[in-house]
XYZ file of N, CA, C and O in Angstrom:
640
model
N 81.393 86.954 64.031
C 82.280 88.089 64.103
C 82.255 88.728 65.496
O 83.270 89.163 65.979
N 81.090 88.737 66.118
C 80.982 89.311 67.463
C 81.806 88.485 68.456
O 82.407 89.028 69.359
N 81.847 87.162 68.258
C 82.631 86.317 69.147
C 84.105 86.627 69.071
O 84.802 86.640 70.067
N 84.604 86.911 67.850
C 86.017 87.248 67.695
C 86.334 88.572 68.392
O 87.346 88.712 69.061
N 85.441 89.533 68.272
C 85.646 90.839 68.902
C 85.701 90.691 70.431
O 86.501 91.333 71.089
N 84.851 89.833 70.994
C 84.842 89.622 72.439
C 86.171 89.053 72.929
O 86.670 89.424 73.973
N 86.758 88.158 72.136
C 88.040 87.568 72.547
C 89.168 88.578 72.463
O 90.137 88.495 73.191
N 89.061 89.560 71.564
C 90.112 90.563 71.402
C 90.007 91.696 72.411
O 90.920 92.493 72.548
N 88.895 91.789 73.110
C 88.716 92.842 74.101
C 89.690 92.600 75.252
O 89.762 91.497 75.779
N 90.450 93.648 75.641
C 91.387 93.444 76.751
C 90.642 93.161 78.047
O 89.555 93.680 78.276
N 91.211 92.322 78.902
C 90.541 91.983 80.163
C 90.435 93.212 81.059
O 91.214 94.145 80.968
N 89.471 93.213 81.931
C 89.245 94.325 82.847
C 90.301 94.294 83.955
O 90.285 93.410 84.814
N 91.179 95.269 83.929
C 92.295 95.305 84.869
C 91.820 95.387 86.320
O 92.350 94.699 87.194
N 90.821 96.209 86.554
C 90.321 96.378 87.922
C 89.791 95.053 88.476
O 90.133 94.654 89.586
N 88.960 94.368 87.707
C 88.378 93.108 88.178
C 89.436 92.034 88.371
O 89.369 91.247 89.313
N 90.414 91.980 87.477
C 91.494 90.992 87.629
C 92.293 91.267 88.906
O 92.609 90.351 89.655
N 92.629 92.543 89.113
C 93.396 92.906 90.305
C 92.598 92.625 91.572
O 93.137 92.091 92.550
N 91.324 92.964 91.543
C 90.474 92.723 92.706
C 90.368 91.226 93.005
O 90.436 90.806 94.165
N 90.264 90.411 91.966
C 90.174 88.963 92.198
C 91.461 88.417 92.802
O 91.427 87.479 93.602
N 92.593 88.998 92.457
C 93.856 88.587 93.075
C 93.903 89.004 94.549
O 94.360 88.253 95.410
N 93.422 90.220 94.824
C 93.461 90.731 96.193
C 92.459 90.034 97.109
O 92.647 90.014 98.322
N 91.426 89.475 96.549
C 90.445 88.744 97.363
C 91.095 87.499 97.954
O 90.806 87.116 99.080
N 91.996 86.893 97.204
C 92.647 85.658 97.668
C 93.643 85.912 98.788
O 93.745 85.140 99.736
N 94.451 86.985 98.627
C 95.438 87.335 99.648
C 95.974 88.733 99.365
O 95.768 89.280 98.290
N 96.693 89.293 100.328
C 97.314 90.608 100.148
C 98.422 90.517 99.098
O 99.102 89.491 99.001
N 98.600 91.583 98.343
C 99.676 91.674 97.360
C 100.334 93.045 97.483
O 99.655 94.032 97.756
N 101.634 93.100 97.249
C 102.297 94.396 97.150
C 101.943 94.991 95.792
O 101.515 94.291 94.871
N 102.139 96.272 95.661
C 101.848 96.937 94.386
C 102.717 96.346 93.279
O 102.235 96.083 92.181
N 103.986 96.103 93.571
C 104.900 95.536 92.567
C 104.445 94.146 92.129
O 104.422 93.824 90.948
N 104.086 93.327 93.088
C 103.654 91.964 92.795
C 102.351 91.970 91.991
O 102.196 91.220 91.022
N 101.428 92.828 92.383
C 100.149 92.925 91.687
C 100.359 93.407 90.249
O 99.768 92.858 89.317
N 101.221 94.367 90.070
C 101.528 94.872 88.727
C 102.123 93.774 87.855
O 101.727 93.595 86.698
N 103.046 93.021 88.411
C 103.668 91.921 87.664
C 102.638 90.881 87.250
O 102.619 90.407 86.109
N 101.751 90.534 88.170
C 100.737 89.523 87.861
C 99.742 90.024 86.821
O 99.298 89.251 85.961
N 99.388 91.292 86.880
C 98.467 91.843 85.892
C 99.105 91.860 84.498
O 98.456 91.517 83.509
N 100.366 92.262 84.429
C 101.067 92.259 83.130
C 101.168 90.842 82.588
O 101.037 90.627 81.386
N 101.371 89.865 83.448
C 101.445 88.472 83.008
C 100.097 87.988 82.472
O 100.051 87.050 81.674
N 99.021 88.643 82.892
C 97.689 88.283 82.421
C 97.251 89.141 81.228
O 96.082 89.165 80.874
N 98.198 89.866 80.646
C 97.910 90.613 79.432
C 97.382 92.020 79.633
O 96.911 92.646 78.686
N 97.466 92.536 80.843
C 96.997 93.897 81.120
C 98.122 94.877 80.787
O 99.267 94.665 81.185
N 97.807 95.951 80.074
C 98.810 96.967 79.754
C 99.187 97.739 81.014
O 98.392 97.852 81.953
N 100.390 98.302 81.015
C 100.926 98.972 82.193
C 100.042 100.127 82.660
O 99.800 100.286 83.862
N 99.538 100.935 81.720
C 98.702 102.082 82.110
C 97.407 101.614 82.775
O 96.966 102.177 83.772
N 96.783 100.590 82.219
C 95.541 100.059 82.783
C 95.801 99.442 84.150
O 95.002 99.606 85.079
N 96.924 98.751 84.293
C 97.280 98.145 85.581
C 97.502 99.223 86.632
O 97.016 99.104 87.769
N 98.242 100.271 86.269
C 98.492 101.364 87.218
C 97.199 102.037 87.647
O 97.004 102.341 88.829
N 96.310 102.274 86.697
C 95.028 102.912 87.021
C 94.206 102.031 87.954
O 93.606 102.528 88.918
N 94.192 100.738 87.674
C 93.441 99.805 88.529
C 94.032 99.775 89.933
O 93.288 99.800 90.927
N 95.352 99.742 90.037
C 95.989 99.690 91.355
C 95.779 100.989 92.121
O 95.584 100.968 93.333
N 95.805 102.131 91.411
C 95.528 103.409 92.075
C 94.117 103.420 92.649
O 93.890 103.860 93.774
N 93.169 102.941 91.869
C 91.774 102.894 92.315
C 91.623 101.959 93.518
O 90.970 102.299 94.508
N 92.234 100.791 93.435
C 92.150 99.824 94.538
C 92.814 100.362 95.802
O 92.316 100.142 96.908
N 93.942 101.053 95.645
C 94.619 101.648 96.805
C 93.745 102.745 97.406
O 93.627 102.854 98.635
N 93.124 103.547 96.551
C 92.232 104.604 97.027
C 91.032 104.052 97.778
O 90.526 104.679 98.712
N 90.577 102.895 97.393
C 89.445 102.248 98.060
C 89.876 101.452 99.293
O 89.049 100.923 100.018
N 91.179 101.330 99.501
C 91.687 100.598 100.657
C 91.819 99.102 100.440
O 92.117 98.361 101.377
N 91.613 98.641 99.212
C 91.737 97.206 98.932
C 93.192 96.767 98.787
O 93.524 95.633 99.104
N 94.034 97.645 98.295
C 95.463 97.336 98.185
C 96.196 98.305 99.090
O 96.061 99.519 98.969
N 96.944 97.751 100.045
C 97.618 98.569 101.034
C 98.986 97.955 101.312
O 99.064 96.796 101.738
N 100.029 98.732 101.069
C 101.397 98.216 101.246
C 101.686 97.840 102.696
O 102.313 96.813 102.952
N 101.237 98.644 103.644
C 101.499 98.349 105.062
C 100.798 97.058 105.484
O 101.387 96.225 106.171
N 99.561 96.910 105.064
C 98.819 95.691 105.403
C 99.470 94.470 104.763
O 99.574 93.408 105.374
N 99.927 94.620 103.517
C 100.638 93.526 102.849
C 101.890 93.150 103.643
O 102.145 91.977 103.893
N 102.672 94.163 104.037
C 103.919 93.914 104.766
C 103.639 93.198 106.087
O 104.329 92.237 106.441
N 102.618 93.630 106.818
C 102.267 92.993 108.087
C 101.856 91.536 107.861
O 102.247 90.648 108.620
N 101.092 91.312 106.822
C 100.644 89.959 106.503
C 101.827 89.055 106.160
O 101.909 87.918 106.620
N 102.746 89.571 105.362
C 103.915 88.776 104.972
C 104.790 88.469 106.191
O 105.242 87.335 106.355
N 105.001 89.460 107.042
C 105.818 89.240 108.241
C 105.179 88.177 109.127
O 105.849 87.240 109.571
N 103.874 88.294 109.366
C 103.173 87.297 110.185
C 103.325 85.899 109.598
O 103.620 84.936 110.303
N 103.143 85.812 108.299
C 103.243 84.515 107.622
C 104.639 83.922 107.753
O 104.797 82.729 108.036
N 105.654 84.732 107.530
C 107.030 84.226 107.587
C 107.455 83.891 109.012
O 108.181 82.921 109.228
N 107.037 84.674 109.985
C 107.360 84.364 111.385
C 106.721 83.026 111.759
O 107.367 82.163 112.358
N 105.464 82.843 111.384
C 104.782 81.578 111.669
C 105.424 80.411 110.932
O 105.324 79.268 111.375
N 106.087 80.683 109.827
C 106.778 79.647 109.072
C 108.192 79.379 109.574
O 108.913 78.567 108.998
N 108.610 80.080 110.635
C 109.921 79.833 111.227
C 111.073 80.568 110.570
O 112.219 80.149 110.700
N 110.793 81.672 109.904
C 111.855 82.443 109.269
C 112.325 83.555 110.201
O 111.564 84.047 111.041
N 113.579 83.949 110.024
C 114.180 84.965 110.868
C 114.098 86.347 110.258
O 113.713 86.522 109.098
N 114.501 87.353 111.037
C 114.351 88.742 110.616
C 115.191 89.129 109.394
O 114.768 89.965 108.600
N 116.345 88.535 109.225
C 117.199 88.865 108.082
C 116.499 88.473 106.778
O 116.409 89.268 105.832
N 115.980 87.271 106.753
C 115.306 86.786 105.550
C 114.003 87.548 105.296
O 113.673 87.862 104.150
N 113.265 87.856 106.339
C 111.996 88.565 106.178
C 112.242 89.967 105.624
O 111.558 90.404 104.705
N 113.233 90.670 106.189
C 113.564 92.009 105.674
C 113.948 91.949 104.195
O 113.533 92.785 103.401
N 114.749 90.959 103.844
C 115.180 90.820 102.448
C 113.984 90.567 101.534
O 113.881 91.153 100.447
N 113.067 89.723 101.967
C 111.891 89.444 101.142
C 111.005 90.674 101.001
O 110.486 90.953 99.919
N 110.836 91.418 102.074
C 110.055 92.655 101.987
C 110.694 93.627 100.995
O 109.998 94.293 100.233
N 112.014 93.659 100.981
C 112.725 94.527 100.044
C 112.490 94.146 98.590
O 112.445 95.010 97.712
N 112.311 92.868 98.319
C 112.078 92.441 96.935
C 110.716 92.889 96.420
O 110.482 92.877 95.212
N 109.843 93.291 97.320
C 108.513 93.754 96.913
C 108.482 95.263 96.662
O 107.410 95.825 96.416
N 109.632 95.911 96.733
C 109.702 97.334 96.438
C 109.138 98.217 97.533
O 108.746 99.357 97.267
N 109.089 97.713 98.743
C 108.559 98.501 99.849
C 109.622 99.470 100.353
O 110.813 99.131 100.379
N 109.215 100.658 100.782
C 110.198 101.614 101.311
C 110.835 101.096 102.597
O 110.184 100.408 103.394
N 112.098 101.427 102.794
C 112.827 100.917 103.957
C 112.196 101.372 105.272
O 112.233 100.647 106.263
N 111.593 102.567 105.286
C 110.932 103.044 106.506
C 109.762 102.126 106.876
O 109.555 101.812 108.041
N 109.004 101.701 105.882
C 107.877 100.802 106.130
C 108.378 99.446 106.616
O 107.828 98.876 107.562
N 109.440 98.953 105.994
C 110.005 97.665 106.398
C 110.434 97.718 107.860
O 110.101 96.836 108.654
N 111.156 98.759 108.228
C 111.624 98.875 109.614
C 110.457 99.023 110.585
O 110.449 98.418 111.651
N 109.452 99.801 110.207
C 108.286 99.991 111.069
C 107.566 98.660 111.310
O 107.211 98.330 112.442
N 107.357 97.900 110.255
C 106.645 96.624 110.370
C 107.472 95.620 111.174
O 106.923 94.880 111.997
N 108.776 95.605 110.968
C 109.623 94.667 111.715
C 109.659 95.022 113.204
O 109.656 94.140 114.053
N 109.691 96.314 113.519
C 109.691 96.729 114.924
C 108.355 96.408 115.594
O 108.305 96.039 116.762
N 107.271 96.544 114.838
C 105.941 96.281 115.386
C 105.651 94.786 115.509
O 104.662 94.402 116.127
N 106.511 93.970 114.962
C 106.302 92.526 114.903
C 106.223 91.882 116.294
O 105.482 90.931 116.503
N 106.989 92.359 117.254
C 106.997 91.849 118.634
C 107.249 90.347 118.720
O 106.580 89.631 119.456
N 108.182 89.870 117.946
C 108.548 88.455 117.981
C 109.804 88.268 118.817
O 110.743 89.041 118.705
N 109.813 87.244 119.640
C 111.007 86.878 120.387
C 111.845 86.011 119.439
O 111.587 84.813 119.279
N 112.815 86.629 118.778
C 113.595 85.931 117.748
C 114.400 84.789 118.338
O 114.613 83.773 117.680
N 114.863 84.935 119.589
C 115.616 83.849 120.231
C 114.724 82.620 120.397
O 115.131 81.501 120.093
N 113.506 82.841 120.874
C 112.568 81.736 121.059
C 112.178 81.127 119.720
O 112.053 79.912 119.578
N 112.007 81.974 118.727
C 111.646 81.493 117.394
C 112.765 80.619 116.813
O 112.502 79.537 116.277
N 114.008 81.073 116.948
C 115.139 80.294 116.447
C 115.238 78.962 117.184
O 115.486 77.915 116.570
N 115.032 79.004 118.481
C 115.096 77.771 119.276
C 114.007 76.784 118.848
O 114.266 75.593 118.688
N 112.791 77.284 118.636
C 111.683 76.413 118.229
C 111.962 75.771 116.875
O 111.721 74.581 116.672
N 112.500 76.553 115.950
C 112.831 76.027 114.627
C 113.920 74.965 114.736
O 113.833 73.900 114.122
N 114.921 75.237 115.550
C 116.039 74.307 115.706
C 115.612 73.026 116.422
O 116.034 71.932 116.041
N 114.755 73.158 117.423
C 114.313 71.980 118.173
C 113.505 71.013 117.316
O 113.459 69.828 117.608
N 112.845 71.537 116.286
C 112.094 70.639 115.401
C 113.019 69.755 114.584
O 112.618 68.697 114.114
N 114.262 70.182 114.415
C 115.202 69.422 113.583
C 116.284 68.698 114.361
O 116.825 67.704 113.878
N 116.658 69.234 115.508
C 117.804 68.675 116.242
C 117.477 68.547 117.722
O 116.805 69.385 118.293
N 118.039 67.522 118.325
C 117.964 67.393 119.779
C 119.299 67.849 120.358
O 120.280 67.990 119.636
N 119.327 68.046 121.670
C 120.587 68.469 122.293
C 121.651 67.384 122.140
O 122.839 67.674 122.025
N 121.236 66.123 122.088
C 122.191 65.024 121.893
C 122.813 65.085 120.494
O 123.994 64.808 120.327
N 122.021 65.464 119.495
C 122.547 65.613 118.127
C 123.679 66.622 118.087
O 124.637 66.468 117.338
N 123.543 67.671 118.899
C 124.474 68.788 118.815
C 125.786 68.544 119.546
O 126.630 69.427 119.609
N 125.983 67.349 120.079
C 127.278 67.007 120.670
C 128.314 66.848 119.563
O 129.504 67.083 119.773
N 127.863 66.482 118.386
C 128.742 66.309 117.228
C 129.023 67.672 116.588
O 128.097 68.380 116.198
N 130.308 68.066 116.476
C 130.648 69.375 115.897
C 130.116 69.560 114.468
O 129.739 70.663 114.088
N 130.086 68.484 113.710
C 129.571 68.570 112.344
C 128.086 68.922 112.336
O 127.621 69.730 111.518
N 127.335 68.316 113.254
C 125.903 68.607 113.336
C 125.648 70.002 113.891
O 124.674 70.655 113.512
N 126.528 70.473 114.776
C 126.403 71.852 115.280
C 126.589 72.840 114.140
O 125.833 73.804 114.001
N 127.596 72.584 113.298
C 127.837 73.463 112.147
C 126.627 73.476 111.224
O 126.181 74.534 110.776
N 126.069 72.294 110.974
C 124.884 72.208 110.108
C 123.687 72.915 110.739
O 122.881 73.526 110.034
N 123.571 72.838 112.050
C 122.463 73.510 112.736
C 122.595 75.027 112.608
O 121.611 75.727 112.357
N 123.818 75.541 112.766
C 124.045 76.981 112.601
C 123.738 77.396 111.164
O 123.051 78.400 110.923
N 124.212 76.608 110.198
C 123.947 76.919 108.791
C 122.448 76.894 108.494
O 121.945 77.725 107.731
N 121.746 75.969 109.102
C 120.295 75.884 108.922
C 119.627 77.168 109.405
O 118.781 77.744 108.715
N 119.999 77.632 110.600
C 119.415 78.866 111.126
C 119.768 80.068 110.257
O 118.937 80.961 110.058
N 120.971 80.086 109.736
C 121.362 81.186 108.842
C 120.507 81.184 107.577
O 120.067 82.237 107.115
N 120.271 80.010 107.013
C 119.424 79.916 105.811
C 117.992 80.338 106.106
O 117.311 80.875 105.232
N 117.543 80.103 107.315
C 116.185 80.499 107.701
C 116.080 82.003 107.946
O 114.997 82.529 108.095
N 117.236 82.674 108.013
C 117.217 84.129 108.138
C 117.494 84.672 109.521
O 117.133 85.805 109.830
N 118.158 83.884 110.361
C 118.529 84.366 111.680
C 119.960 84.880 111.628
O 120.786 84.386 110.855
N 120.257 85.864 112.455
C 121.591 86.465 112.497
C 122.617 85.447 113.009
O 122.276 84.530 113.762
N 123.866 85.631 112.610
C 124.942 84.696 112.953
C 125.106 84.538 114.459
O 125.168 83.408 114.959
N 125.163 85.659 115.189
C 125.358 85.557 116.642
C 124.189 84.850 117.323
O 124.377 84.053 118.238
N 122.978 85.086 116.852
C 121.811 84.409 117.405
C 121.839 82.913 117.078
O 121.505 82.080 117.914
N 122.277 82.577 115.877
C 122.362 81.165 115.480
C 123.355 80.415 116.372
O 123.044 79.335 116.885
N 124.546 80.992 116.570
C 125.547 80.344 117.428
C 125.025 80.211 118.860
O 125.168 79.167 119.489
N 124.425 81.283 119.388
C 123.936 81.259 120.767
C 122.817 80.231 120.942
O 122.768 79.518 121.947
N 121.927 80.144 119.965
C 120.815 79.194 120.049
C 121.319 77.761 120.034
O 120.865 76.923 120.820
N 122.275 77.471 119.168
C 122.838 76.118 119.096
C 123.545 75.788 120.410
O 123.389 74.693 120.951
N 124.295 76.746 120.938
C 125.011 76.513 122.195
C 124.035 76.261 123.342
O 124.242 75.346 124.153
N 122.958 77.056 123.405
C 121.967 76.872 124.490
C 121.262 75.537 124.367
O 121.031 74.860 125.361
N 120.898 75.161 123.159
C 120.216 73.888 122.977
C 121.141 72.734 123.308
O 120.733 71.760 123.927
N 122.399 72.863 122.918
C 123.375 71.804 123.221
C 123.548 71.641 124.733
O 123.631 70.528 125.243
N 123.575 72.787 125.429
C 123.751 72.748 126.881
C 122.483 72.328 127.595
O 122.516 72.044 128.798
N 121.350 72.318 126.864
C 120.083 71.931 127.490
C 119.495 73.050 128.328
O 118.732 72.803 129.238
N 119.834 74.291 128.002
C 119.340 75.461 128.728
C 117.873 75.674 128.379
O 117.532 76.117 127.284
N 116.975 75.372 129.296
C 115.540 75.459 129.028
C 114.965 76.842 129.223
O 113.835 77.108 128.878
N 115.721 77.756 129.805
C 115.145 79.082 130.052
C 115.311 80.027 128.885
O 114.747 81.105 128.879
N 116.045 79.669 127.831
C 116.250 80.577 126.702
C 115.073 80.601 125.780
O 114.285 79.790 125.616
């Protein structure tokens, strides 16, 4: 009978949340969703997240910085990164602050991403140029930057 009671005991929300945060940063929204998926009630999840935030283990700004760094290193552009940050329920002021503090040369980033897929010779074909622009757009770069990057790479402009 004691074994059955142990299985019915709800899991410790604080420990579950902490174990998730040990692996990587999480937004409050993401952490709440994961805790609910693990059978934690909303009140217990909120209390655990409040405690973790008070202790400095869960921090929205640190999460946002981590996500931006990860996405920039993965070759994503500012449009896509901002959109992803928004899906985590972060305030727009925080999103803008983190993006401004990012200090990424988006032109160089777009060029590096494009160079991994296309050579300047590839871009002589209008169809491949269109696909290259579409690729940059899907990666989250602005339209004008995508066109300019494709044009510079096609021209072989090494200073961009």
